[in-house]
Tab-separated table of C-alpha atoms in Angstrom:
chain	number	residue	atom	x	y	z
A	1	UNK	CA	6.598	-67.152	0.178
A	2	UNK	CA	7.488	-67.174	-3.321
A	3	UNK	CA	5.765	-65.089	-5.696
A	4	UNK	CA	6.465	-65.327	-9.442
A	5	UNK	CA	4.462	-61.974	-9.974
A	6	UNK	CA	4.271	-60.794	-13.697
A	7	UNK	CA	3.852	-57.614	-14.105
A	8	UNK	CA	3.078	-57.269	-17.443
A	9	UNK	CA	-0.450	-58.628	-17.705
A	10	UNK	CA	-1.234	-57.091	-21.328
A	11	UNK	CA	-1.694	-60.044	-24.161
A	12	UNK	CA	1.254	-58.379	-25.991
A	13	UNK	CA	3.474	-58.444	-22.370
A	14	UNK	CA	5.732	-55.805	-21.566
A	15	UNK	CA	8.121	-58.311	-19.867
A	16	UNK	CA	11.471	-55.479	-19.355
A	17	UNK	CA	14.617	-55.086	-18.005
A	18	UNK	CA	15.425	-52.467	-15.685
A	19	UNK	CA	17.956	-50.184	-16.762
A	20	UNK	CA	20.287	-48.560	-14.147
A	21	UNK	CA	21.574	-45.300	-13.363
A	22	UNK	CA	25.124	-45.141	-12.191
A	23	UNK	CA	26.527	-42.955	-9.502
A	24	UNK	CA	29.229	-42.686	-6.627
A	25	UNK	CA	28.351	-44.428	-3.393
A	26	UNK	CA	28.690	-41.324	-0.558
A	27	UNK	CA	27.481	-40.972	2.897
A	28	UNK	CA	24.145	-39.520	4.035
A	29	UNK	CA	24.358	-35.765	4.120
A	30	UNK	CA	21.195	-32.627	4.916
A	31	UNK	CA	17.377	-33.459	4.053
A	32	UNK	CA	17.733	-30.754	1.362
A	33	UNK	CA	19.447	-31.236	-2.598
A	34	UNK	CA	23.043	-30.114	-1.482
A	35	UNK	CA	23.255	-32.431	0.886
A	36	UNK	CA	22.012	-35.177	-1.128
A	37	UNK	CA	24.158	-34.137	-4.374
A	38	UNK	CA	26.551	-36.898	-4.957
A	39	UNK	CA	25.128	-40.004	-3.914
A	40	UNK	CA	24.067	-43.295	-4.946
A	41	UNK	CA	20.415	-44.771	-4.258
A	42	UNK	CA	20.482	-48.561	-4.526
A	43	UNK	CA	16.960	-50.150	-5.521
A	44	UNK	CA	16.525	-53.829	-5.598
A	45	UNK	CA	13.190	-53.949	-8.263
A	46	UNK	CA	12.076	-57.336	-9.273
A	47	UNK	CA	12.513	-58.804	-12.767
A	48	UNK	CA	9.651	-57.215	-14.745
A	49	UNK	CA	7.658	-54.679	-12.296
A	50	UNK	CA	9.668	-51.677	-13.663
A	51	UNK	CA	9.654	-50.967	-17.242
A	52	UNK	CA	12.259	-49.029	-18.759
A	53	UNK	CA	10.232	-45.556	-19.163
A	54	UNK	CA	9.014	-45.745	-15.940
A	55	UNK	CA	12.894	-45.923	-14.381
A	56	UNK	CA	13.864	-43.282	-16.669
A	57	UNK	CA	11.155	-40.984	-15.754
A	58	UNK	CA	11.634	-41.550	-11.751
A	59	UNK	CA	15.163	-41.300	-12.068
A	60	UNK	CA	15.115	-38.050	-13.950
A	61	UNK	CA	12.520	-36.672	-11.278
A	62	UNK	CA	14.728	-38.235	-8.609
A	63	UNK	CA	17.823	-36.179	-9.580
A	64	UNK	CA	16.019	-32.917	-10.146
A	65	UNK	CA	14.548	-32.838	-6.622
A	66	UNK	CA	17.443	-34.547	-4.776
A	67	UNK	CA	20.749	-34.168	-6.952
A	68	UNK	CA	21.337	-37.749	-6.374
A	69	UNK	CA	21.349	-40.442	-8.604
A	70	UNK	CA	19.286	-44.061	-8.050
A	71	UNK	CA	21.019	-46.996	-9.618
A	72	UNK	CA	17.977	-49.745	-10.138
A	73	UNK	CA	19.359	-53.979	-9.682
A	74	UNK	CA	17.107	-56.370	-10.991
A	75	UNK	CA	16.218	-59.331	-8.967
A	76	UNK	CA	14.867	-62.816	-9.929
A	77	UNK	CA	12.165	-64.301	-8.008
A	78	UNK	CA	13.911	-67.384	-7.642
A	79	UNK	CA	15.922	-67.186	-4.093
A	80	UNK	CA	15.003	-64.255	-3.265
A	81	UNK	CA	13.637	-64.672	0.145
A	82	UNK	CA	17.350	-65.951	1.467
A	83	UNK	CA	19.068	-63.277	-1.129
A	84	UNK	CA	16.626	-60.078	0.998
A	85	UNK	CA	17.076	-61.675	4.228
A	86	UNK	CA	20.820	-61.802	3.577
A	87	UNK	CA	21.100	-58.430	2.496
A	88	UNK	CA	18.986	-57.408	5.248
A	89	UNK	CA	21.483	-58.465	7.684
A	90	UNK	CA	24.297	-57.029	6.323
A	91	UNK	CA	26.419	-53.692	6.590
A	92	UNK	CA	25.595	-52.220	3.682
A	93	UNK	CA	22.310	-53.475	2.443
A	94	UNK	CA	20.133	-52.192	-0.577
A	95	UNK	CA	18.714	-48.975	0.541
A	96	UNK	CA	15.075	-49.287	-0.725
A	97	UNK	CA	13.925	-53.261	-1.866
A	98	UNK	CA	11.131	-54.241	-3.631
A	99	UNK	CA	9.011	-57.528	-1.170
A	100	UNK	CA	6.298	-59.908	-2.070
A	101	UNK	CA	3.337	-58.480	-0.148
A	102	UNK	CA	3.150	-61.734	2.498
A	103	UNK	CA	6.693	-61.677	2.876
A	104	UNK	CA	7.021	-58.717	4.488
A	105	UNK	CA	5.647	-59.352	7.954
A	106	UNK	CA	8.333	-61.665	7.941
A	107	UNK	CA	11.290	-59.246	7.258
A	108	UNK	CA	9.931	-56.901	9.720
A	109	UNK	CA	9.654	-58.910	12.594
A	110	UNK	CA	13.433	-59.527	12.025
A	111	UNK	CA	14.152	-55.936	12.577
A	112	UNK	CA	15.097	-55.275	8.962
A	113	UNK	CA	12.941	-53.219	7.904
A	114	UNK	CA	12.644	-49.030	8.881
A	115	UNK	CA	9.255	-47.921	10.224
A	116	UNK	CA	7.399	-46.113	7.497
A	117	UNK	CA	4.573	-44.275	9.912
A	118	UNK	CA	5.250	-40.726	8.735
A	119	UNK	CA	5.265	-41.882	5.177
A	120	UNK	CA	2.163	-43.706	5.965
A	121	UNK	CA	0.351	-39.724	7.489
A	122	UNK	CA	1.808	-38.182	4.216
A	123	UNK	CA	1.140	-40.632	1.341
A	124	UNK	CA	-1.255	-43.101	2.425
A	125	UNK	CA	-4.642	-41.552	3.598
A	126	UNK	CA	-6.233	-43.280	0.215
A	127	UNK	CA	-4.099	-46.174	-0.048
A	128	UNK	CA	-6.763	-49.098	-1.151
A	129	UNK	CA	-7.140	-51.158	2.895
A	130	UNK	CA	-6.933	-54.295	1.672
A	131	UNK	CA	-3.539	-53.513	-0.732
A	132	UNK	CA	-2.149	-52.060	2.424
A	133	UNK	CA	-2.758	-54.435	5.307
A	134	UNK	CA	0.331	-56.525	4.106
A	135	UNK	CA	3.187	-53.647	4.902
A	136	UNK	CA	1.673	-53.362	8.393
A	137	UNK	CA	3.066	-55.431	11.210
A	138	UNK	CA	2.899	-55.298	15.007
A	139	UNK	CA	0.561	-51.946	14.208
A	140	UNK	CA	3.387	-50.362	12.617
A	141	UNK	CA	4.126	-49.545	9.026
A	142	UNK	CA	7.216	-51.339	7.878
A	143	UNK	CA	6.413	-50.881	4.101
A	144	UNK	CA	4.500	-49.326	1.066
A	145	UNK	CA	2.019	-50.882	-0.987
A	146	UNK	CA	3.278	-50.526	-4.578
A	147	UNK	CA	1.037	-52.714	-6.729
A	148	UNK	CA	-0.744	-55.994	-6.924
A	149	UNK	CA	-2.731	-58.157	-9.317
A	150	UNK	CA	-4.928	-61.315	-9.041
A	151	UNK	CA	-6.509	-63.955	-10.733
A	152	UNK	CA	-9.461	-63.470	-13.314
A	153	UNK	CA	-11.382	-65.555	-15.688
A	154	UNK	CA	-10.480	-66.128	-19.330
A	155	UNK	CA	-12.495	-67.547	-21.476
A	156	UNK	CA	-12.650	-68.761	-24.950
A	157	UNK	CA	-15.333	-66.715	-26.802
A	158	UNK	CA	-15.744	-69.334	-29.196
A	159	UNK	CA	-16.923	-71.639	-27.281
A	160	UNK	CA	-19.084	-69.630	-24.821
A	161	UNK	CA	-20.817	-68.504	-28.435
A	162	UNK	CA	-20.888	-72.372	-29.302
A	163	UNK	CA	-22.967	-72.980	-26.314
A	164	UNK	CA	-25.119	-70.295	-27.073
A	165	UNK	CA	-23.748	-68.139	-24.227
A	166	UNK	CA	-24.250	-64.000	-24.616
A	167	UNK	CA	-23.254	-62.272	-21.807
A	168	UNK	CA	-20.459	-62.925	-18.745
A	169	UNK	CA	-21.989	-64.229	-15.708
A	170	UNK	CA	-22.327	-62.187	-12.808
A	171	UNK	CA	-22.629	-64.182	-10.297
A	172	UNK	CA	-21.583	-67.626	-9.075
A	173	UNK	CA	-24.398	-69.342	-10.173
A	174	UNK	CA	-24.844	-68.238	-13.652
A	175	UNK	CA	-21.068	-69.203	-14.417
A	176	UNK	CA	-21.881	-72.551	-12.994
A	177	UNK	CA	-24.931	-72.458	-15.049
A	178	UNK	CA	-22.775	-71.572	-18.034
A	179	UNK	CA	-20.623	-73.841	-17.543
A	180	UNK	CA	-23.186	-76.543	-17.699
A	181	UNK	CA	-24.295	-75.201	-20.905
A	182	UNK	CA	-20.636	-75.505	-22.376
A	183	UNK	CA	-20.445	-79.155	-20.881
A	184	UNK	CA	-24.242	-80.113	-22.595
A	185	UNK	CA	-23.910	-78.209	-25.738
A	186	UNK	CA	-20.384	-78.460	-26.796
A	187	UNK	CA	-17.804	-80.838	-26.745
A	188	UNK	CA	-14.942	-78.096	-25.075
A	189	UNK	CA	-14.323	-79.116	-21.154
A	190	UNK	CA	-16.192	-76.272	-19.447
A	191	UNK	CA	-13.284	-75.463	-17.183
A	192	UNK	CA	-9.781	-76.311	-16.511
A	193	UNK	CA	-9.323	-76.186	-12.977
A	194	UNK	CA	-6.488	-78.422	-11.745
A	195	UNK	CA	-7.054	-79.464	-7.778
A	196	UNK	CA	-4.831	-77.640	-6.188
A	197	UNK	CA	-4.938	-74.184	-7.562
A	198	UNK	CA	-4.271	-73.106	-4.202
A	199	UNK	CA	-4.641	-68.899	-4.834
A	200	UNK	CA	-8.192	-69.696	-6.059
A	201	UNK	CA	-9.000	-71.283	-2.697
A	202	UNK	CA	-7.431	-68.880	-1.017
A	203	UNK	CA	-9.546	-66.401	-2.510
A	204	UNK	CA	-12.943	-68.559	-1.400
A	205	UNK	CA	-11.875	-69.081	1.774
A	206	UNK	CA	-11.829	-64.923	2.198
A	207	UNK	CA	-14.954	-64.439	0.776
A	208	UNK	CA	-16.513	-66.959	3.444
A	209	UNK	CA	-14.661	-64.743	5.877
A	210	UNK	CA	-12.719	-67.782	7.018
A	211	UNK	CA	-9.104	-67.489	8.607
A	212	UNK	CA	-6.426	-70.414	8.203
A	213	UNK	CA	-5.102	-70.136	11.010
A	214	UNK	CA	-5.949	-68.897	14.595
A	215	UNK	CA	-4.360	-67.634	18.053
A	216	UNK	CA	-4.374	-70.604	20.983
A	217	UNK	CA	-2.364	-68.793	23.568
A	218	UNK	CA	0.993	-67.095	22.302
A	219	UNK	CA	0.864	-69.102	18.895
A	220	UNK	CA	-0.778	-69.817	16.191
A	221	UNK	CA	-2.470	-72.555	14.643
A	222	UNK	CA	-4.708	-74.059	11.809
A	223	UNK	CA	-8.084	-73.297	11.257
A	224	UNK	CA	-8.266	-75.797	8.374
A	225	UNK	CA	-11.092	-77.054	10.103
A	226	UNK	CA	-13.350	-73.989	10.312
A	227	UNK	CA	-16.717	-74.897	8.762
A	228	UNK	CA	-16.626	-71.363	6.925
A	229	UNK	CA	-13.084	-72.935	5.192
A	230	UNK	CA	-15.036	-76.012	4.427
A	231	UNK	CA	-17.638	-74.273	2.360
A	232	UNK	CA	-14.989	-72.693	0.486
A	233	UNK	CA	-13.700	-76.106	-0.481
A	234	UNK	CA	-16.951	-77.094	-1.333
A	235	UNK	CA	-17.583	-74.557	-4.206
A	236	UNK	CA	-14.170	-75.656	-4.751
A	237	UNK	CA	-15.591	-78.523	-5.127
A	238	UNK	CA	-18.467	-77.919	-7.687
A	239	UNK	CA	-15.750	-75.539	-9.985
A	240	UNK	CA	-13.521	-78.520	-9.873
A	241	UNK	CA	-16.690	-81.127	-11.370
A	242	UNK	CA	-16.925	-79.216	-14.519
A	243	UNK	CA	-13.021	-79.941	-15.113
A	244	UNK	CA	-11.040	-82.963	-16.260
A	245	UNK	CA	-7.933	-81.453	-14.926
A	246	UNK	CA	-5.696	-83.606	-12.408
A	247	UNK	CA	-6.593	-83.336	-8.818
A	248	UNK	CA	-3.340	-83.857	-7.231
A	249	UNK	CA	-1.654	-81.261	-9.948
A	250	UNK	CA	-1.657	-77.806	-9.633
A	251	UNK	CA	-2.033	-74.878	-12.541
A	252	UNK	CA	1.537	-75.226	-13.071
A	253	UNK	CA	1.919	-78.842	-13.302
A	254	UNK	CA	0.988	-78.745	-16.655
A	255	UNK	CA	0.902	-74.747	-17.472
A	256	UNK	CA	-2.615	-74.583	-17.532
A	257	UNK	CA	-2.634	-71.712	-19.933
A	258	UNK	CA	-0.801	-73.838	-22.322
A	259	UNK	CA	-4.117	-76.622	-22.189
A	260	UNK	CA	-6.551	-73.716	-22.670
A	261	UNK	CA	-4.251	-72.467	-25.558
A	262	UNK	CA	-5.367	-75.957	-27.450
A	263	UNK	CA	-8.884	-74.630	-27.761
A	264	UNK	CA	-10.470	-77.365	-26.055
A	265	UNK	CA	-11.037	-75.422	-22.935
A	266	UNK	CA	-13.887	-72.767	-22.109
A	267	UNK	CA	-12.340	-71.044	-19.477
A	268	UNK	CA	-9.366	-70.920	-17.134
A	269	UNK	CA	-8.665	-69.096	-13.651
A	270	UNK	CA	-5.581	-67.486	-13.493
A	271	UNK	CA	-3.401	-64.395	-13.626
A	272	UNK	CA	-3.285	-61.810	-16.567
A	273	UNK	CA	0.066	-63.064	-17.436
A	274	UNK	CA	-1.121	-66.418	-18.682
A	275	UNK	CA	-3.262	-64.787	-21.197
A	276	UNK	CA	0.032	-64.264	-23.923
A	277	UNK	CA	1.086	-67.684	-22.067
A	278	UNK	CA	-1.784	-69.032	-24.449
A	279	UNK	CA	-0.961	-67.044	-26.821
A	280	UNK	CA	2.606	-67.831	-27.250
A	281	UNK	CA	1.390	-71.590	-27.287
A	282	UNK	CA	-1.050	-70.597	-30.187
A	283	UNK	CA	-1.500	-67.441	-31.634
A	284	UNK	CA	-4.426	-68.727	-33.157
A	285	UNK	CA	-6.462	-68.685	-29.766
A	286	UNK	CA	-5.375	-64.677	-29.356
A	287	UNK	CA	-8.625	-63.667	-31.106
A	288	UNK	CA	-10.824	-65.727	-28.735
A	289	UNK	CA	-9.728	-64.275	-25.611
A	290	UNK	CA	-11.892	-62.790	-23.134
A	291	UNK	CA	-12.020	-61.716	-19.457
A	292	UNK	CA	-14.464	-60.894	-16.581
A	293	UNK	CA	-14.032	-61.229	-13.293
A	294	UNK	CA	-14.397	-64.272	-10.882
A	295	UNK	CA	-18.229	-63.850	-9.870
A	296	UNK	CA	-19.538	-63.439	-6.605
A	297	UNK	CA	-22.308	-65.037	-4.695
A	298	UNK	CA	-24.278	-61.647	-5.660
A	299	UNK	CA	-23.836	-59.284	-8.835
A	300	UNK	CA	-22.991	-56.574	-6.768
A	301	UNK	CA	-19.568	-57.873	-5.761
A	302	UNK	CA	-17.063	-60.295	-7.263
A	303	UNK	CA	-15.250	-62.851	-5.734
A	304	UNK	CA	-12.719	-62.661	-3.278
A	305	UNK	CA	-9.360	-62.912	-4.485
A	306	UNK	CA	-5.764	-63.215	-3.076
A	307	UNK	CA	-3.875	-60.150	-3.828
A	308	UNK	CA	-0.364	-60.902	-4.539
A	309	UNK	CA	1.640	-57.674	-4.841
A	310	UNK	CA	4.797	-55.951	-3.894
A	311	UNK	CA	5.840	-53.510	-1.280
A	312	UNK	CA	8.112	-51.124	-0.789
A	313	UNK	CA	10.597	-50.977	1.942
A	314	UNK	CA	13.461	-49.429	3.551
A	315	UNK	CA	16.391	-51.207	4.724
A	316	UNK	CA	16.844	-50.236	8.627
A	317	UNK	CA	20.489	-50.419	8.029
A	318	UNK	CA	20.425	-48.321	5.297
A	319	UNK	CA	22.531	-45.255	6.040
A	320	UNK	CA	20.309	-43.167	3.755
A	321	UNK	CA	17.369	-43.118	5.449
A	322	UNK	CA	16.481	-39.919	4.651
A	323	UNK	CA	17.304	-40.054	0.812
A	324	UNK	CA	15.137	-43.365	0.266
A	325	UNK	CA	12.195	-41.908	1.375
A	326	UNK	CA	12.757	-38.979	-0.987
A	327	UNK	CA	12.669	-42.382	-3.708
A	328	UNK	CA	9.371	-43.620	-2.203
A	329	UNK	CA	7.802	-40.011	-2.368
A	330	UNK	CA	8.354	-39.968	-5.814
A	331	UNK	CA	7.647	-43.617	-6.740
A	332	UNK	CA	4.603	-43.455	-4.874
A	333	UNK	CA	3.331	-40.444	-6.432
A	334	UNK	CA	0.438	-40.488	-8.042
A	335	UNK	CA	1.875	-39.512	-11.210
A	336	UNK	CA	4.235	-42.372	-11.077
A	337	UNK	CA	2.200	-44.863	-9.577
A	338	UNK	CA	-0.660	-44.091	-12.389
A	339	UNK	CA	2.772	-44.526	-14.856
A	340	UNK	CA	3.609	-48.052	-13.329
A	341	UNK	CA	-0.052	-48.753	-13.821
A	342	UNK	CA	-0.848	-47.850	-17.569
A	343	UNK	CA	2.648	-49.252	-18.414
A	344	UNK	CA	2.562	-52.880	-16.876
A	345	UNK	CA	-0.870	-53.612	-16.066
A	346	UNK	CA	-0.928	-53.888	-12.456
A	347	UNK	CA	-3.303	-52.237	-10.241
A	348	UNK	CA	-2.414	-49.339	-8.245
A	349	UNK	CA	-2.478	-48.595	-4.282
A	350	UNK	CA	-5.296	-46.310	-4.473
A	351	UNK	CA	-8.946	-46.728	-6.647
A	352	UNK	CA	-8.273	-43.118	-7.510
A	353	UNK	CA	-5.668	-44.296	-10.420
A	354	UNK	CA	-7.508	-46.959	-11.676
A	355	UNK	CA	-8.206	-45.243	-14.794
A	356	UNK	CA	-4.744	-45.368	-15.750
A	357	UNK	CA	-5.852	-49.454	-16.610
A	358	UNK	CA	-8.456	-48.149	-19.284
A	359	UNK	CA	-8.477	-49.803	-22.146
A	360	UNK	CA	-6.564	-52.810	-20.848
A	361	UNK	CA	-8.912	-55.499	-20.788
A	362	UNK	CA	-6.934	-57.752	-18.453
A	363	UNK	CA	-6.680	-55.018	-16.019
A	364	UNK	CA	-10.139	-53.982	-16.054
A	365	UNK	CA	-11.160	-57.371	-15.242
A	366	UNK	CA	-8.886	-57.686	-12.204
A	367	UNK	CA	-9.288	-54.477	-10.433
A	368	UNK	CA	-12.867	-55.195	-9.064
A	369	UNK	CA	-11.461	-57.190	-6.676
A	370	UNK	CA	-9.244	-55.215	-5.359
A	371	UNK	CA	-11.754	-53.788	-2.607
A	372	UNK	CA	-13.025	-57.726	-1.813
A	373	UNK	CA	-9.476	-59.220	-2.137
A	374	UNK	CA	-6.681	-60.151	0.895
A	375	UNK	CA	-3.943	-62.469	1.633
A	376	UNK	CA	-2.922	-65.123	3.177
A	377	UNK	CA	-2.129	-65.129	7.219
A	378	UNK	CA	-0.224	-62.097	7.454
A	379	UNK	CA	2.236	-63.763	10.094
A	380	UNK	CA	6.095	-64.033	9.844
A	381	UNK	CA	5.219	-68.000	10.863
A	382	UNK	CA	3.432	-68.495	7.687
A	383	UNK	CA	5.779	-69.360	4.988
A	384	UNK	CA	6.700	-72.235	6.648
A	385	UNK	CA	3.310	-73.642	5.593
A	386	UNK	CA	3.409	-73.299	1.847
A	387	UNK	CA	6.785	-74.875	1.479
A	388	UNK	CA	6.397	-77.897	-1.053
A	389	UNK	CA	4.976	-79.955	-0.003
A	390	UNK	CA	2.077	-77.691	0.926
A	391	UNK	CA	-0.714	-79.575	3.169
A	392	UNK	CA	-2.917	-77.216	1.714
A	393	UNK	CA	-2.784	-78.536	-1.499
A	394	UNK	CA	-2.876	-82.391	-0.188
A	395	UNK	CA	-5.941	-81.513	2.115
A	396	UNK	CA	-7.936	-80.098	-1.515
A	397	UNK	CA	-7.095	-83.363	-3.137
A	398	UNK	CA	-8.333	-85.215	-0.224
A	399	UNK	CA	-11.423	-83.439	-0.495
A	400	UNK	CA	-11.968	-83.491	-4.590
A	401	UNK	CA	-11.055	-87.717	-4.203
A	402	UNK	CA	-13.788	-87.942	-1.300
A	403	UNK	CA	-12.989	-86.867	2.164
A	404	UNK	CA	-15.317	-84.948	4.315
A	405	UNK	CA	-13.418	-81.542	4.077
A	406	UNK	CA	-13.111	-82.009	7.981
A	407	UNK	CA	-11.431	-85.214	7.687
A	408	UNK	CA	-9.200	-83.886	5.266
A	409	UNK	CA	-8.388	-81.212	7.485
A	410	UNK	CA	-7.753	-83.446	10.428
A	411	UNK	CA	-5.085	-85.105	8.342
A	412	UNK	CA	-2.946	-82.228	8.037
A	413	UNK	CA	-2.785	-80.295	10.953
A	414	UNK	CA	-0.736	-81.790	12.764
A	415	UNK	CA	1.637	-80.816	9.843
A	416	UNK	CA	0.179	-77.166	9.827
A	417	UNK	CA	0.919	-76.655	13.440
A	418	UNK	CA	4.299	-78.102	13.296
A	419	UNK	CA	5.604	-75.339	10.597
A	420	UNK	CA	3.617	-72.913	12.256
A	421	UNK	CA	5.572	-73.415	15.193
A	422	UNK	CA	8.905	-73.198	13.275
A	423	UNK	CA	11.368	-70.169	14.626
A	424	UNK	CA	11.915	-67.762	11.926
């Protein structure tokens, strides 16, 4: 499924291009520098997770250890499922390609990706579980975790100090409490929350342990049902109340950063990105802009959040097999991955280089989660369900217009199971 990831999650962005490294194309030689000396890496990065120092400093460390050269081509988000799948299937595919987290169970069980497991022994012992669940598939790793981000509160401080509010809430119930203050004591809606924000309900429905879908046989299909799912719509629910937003819209439909940038709004869930969003909107509103993370049903853990990411992966048909993971060694380094980090924003693979985020407020506020966060179905069958239009979304508007979260539920699965069931 599509994920329009930005990396660059600091107010002032660090949106960049990838610059590329040229080279001639040659065959796969030894596992040692002279064999290597010559050739071409191809990396397919998307648009914005690799800024400019970052590919000059892997490149450089690239050609010292290997004598080859990587040449980096950036990729929009827009088509690239079909663009990957294409390439995939192909002679001469990208050697190493940057996937979407929950995309790449999909890729793998086409046979397109190389196995990873002695990568995984090496490199991985402290990769962050949750980050790294995604690149595993059939028990076998297929990919790398390379970075991820999530959504996180931000606030208007104004506001919040309008109402007479001091501190960030810690837990569920004092931001619902706050956000009853801002609704009695101000005249800012407490929270924009549109009704199908469908990453934020994601994220509830892990933190009730619920799964969408479930095994009947040799298939799969929806869980919608699940009473644990139904409590997650239900604080759904009681977010949504304190919002005038649209309940058949999502946070795109408008850009919900661009209503909080009005200064009408107390708060806003969303990803780091749509901070300078608001600010490009109004530059005004830059000076009132806060973060904490969603709050948990206790202080001593936040709220569950869906990790959207990237992964790293090796083409099977790549005919430098051995050369690409010489790439991932490096890229995945700590010193590189900490780079990646302190450069755009994102949180790393391992809690270890989390302090690379210090002093980016954004960042700090995200990378709680990253121990309580997860994904969506990690299936191949599963991005069938959040093509538009997603009964996901229709089900939450049910719900927030009246419906019994089970009858809701009992109006779209029948549409569930039928995507589920596609062939990929």
């Amino acid at each position: 499924m599509k994920r329009k990831l930005a990396a660059a999650i600091v107010i002032a962005g660090m949106m960049v291009s990838v610059s590329a490294c040229g080279g001639d194309d040659g065959d796969e030689g030894g596992a040692g520098p002279d064999g290597f000396k010559g050739q071409t890496l191809t990396v397919w990065a998307m648009d914005g997770s690799t800024p400019d120092q970052w590919v000059k400093d892997v490149s450089a460390a690239f050609e010292k250890k290997t004598g080859a050269k990587v040449k980096f081509e950036t990729q929009k988000w827009d088509g690239i499922q079909q663009k990957i799948t294409t390439a995939l299937s192909e002679s001469t595919p990208p050697d190493v390609i940057e996937v979407g987290n929950t995309q790449t169970p999909a890729y793998a069980a086409t046979g397109g990706l190389a196995e990873l497991d002695d990568l995984k022994k090496e490199l991985g012992a402290d990769w962050t579980p949750s980050v790294s669940q995604s690149s595993v598939y059939d028990g076998k790793q297929y990919a790398a975790p390379w970075y991820f981000t999530s959504r996180v509160v931000i606030y208007n401080k104004k506001i919040w100090a309008q109402a007479g509010i001091k501190d960030v809430p810690k837990t569920r119930d004092e931001f619902f409490k706050d956000l009853e203050t801002i609704d009695k004591k101000t005249e800012a809606e407490p929270i924009y929350l549109p009704g199908q924000n469908w990453y934020f309900f994601d994220g509830l429905t892990i933190g009730q342990g619920a799964d969408l879908v479930k095994k009947e046989g040799d298939k799969y299909v929806s869980n919608l049902g699940d009473p644990k799912v139904a409590k997650a719509m239900e604080i759904y629910k009681k977010y949504a109340s304190y919002s005038q937003a649209p309940k058949d819209k999502d946070e795109a439909t408008p850009q919900q950063a661009e209503v909080f940038a009005k200064g009408k709004t107390g708060a806003f869930i969303g990803m780091g990105w749509e901070a300078a969003t608001a600010v490009n909107a109004n530059k005004a509103i830059e000076k009132d802009l806060g973060y904490f993370p969603i709050p948990g049903e206790t202080a001593d853990k936040p709220e569950s959040v869906f990790l959207g990411g990237s992964n790293l992966a090796v083409a099977a048909g790549s005919k430098k097999q051995a050369l690409a993971k010489e790439f991932l060694r490096i890229a995945l380094s700590d010193q590189y991955e900490g780079q990646l980090a302190k450069l755009n924003g994102v949180i790393p693979n391992k809690k270890a280089l989390e302090s690379n985020l210090k002093g980016n407020p954004v960042a700090e506020a995200i990378a709680p989660g990253a121990s309580v966060g997860g994904t969506t179905p990690l299936i191949p069958e599963w991005g069938a369900v959040e093509n538009n239009p997603n009964p996901i979304k229709s089900y939450m508007t049910s719900v927030l217009n009246g419906k019994s979260p089970a009858e809701a539920a009992r109006q779209v699965e029948d549409e569930i199971n039928k995507r589920l069931a596609q062939q990929n």
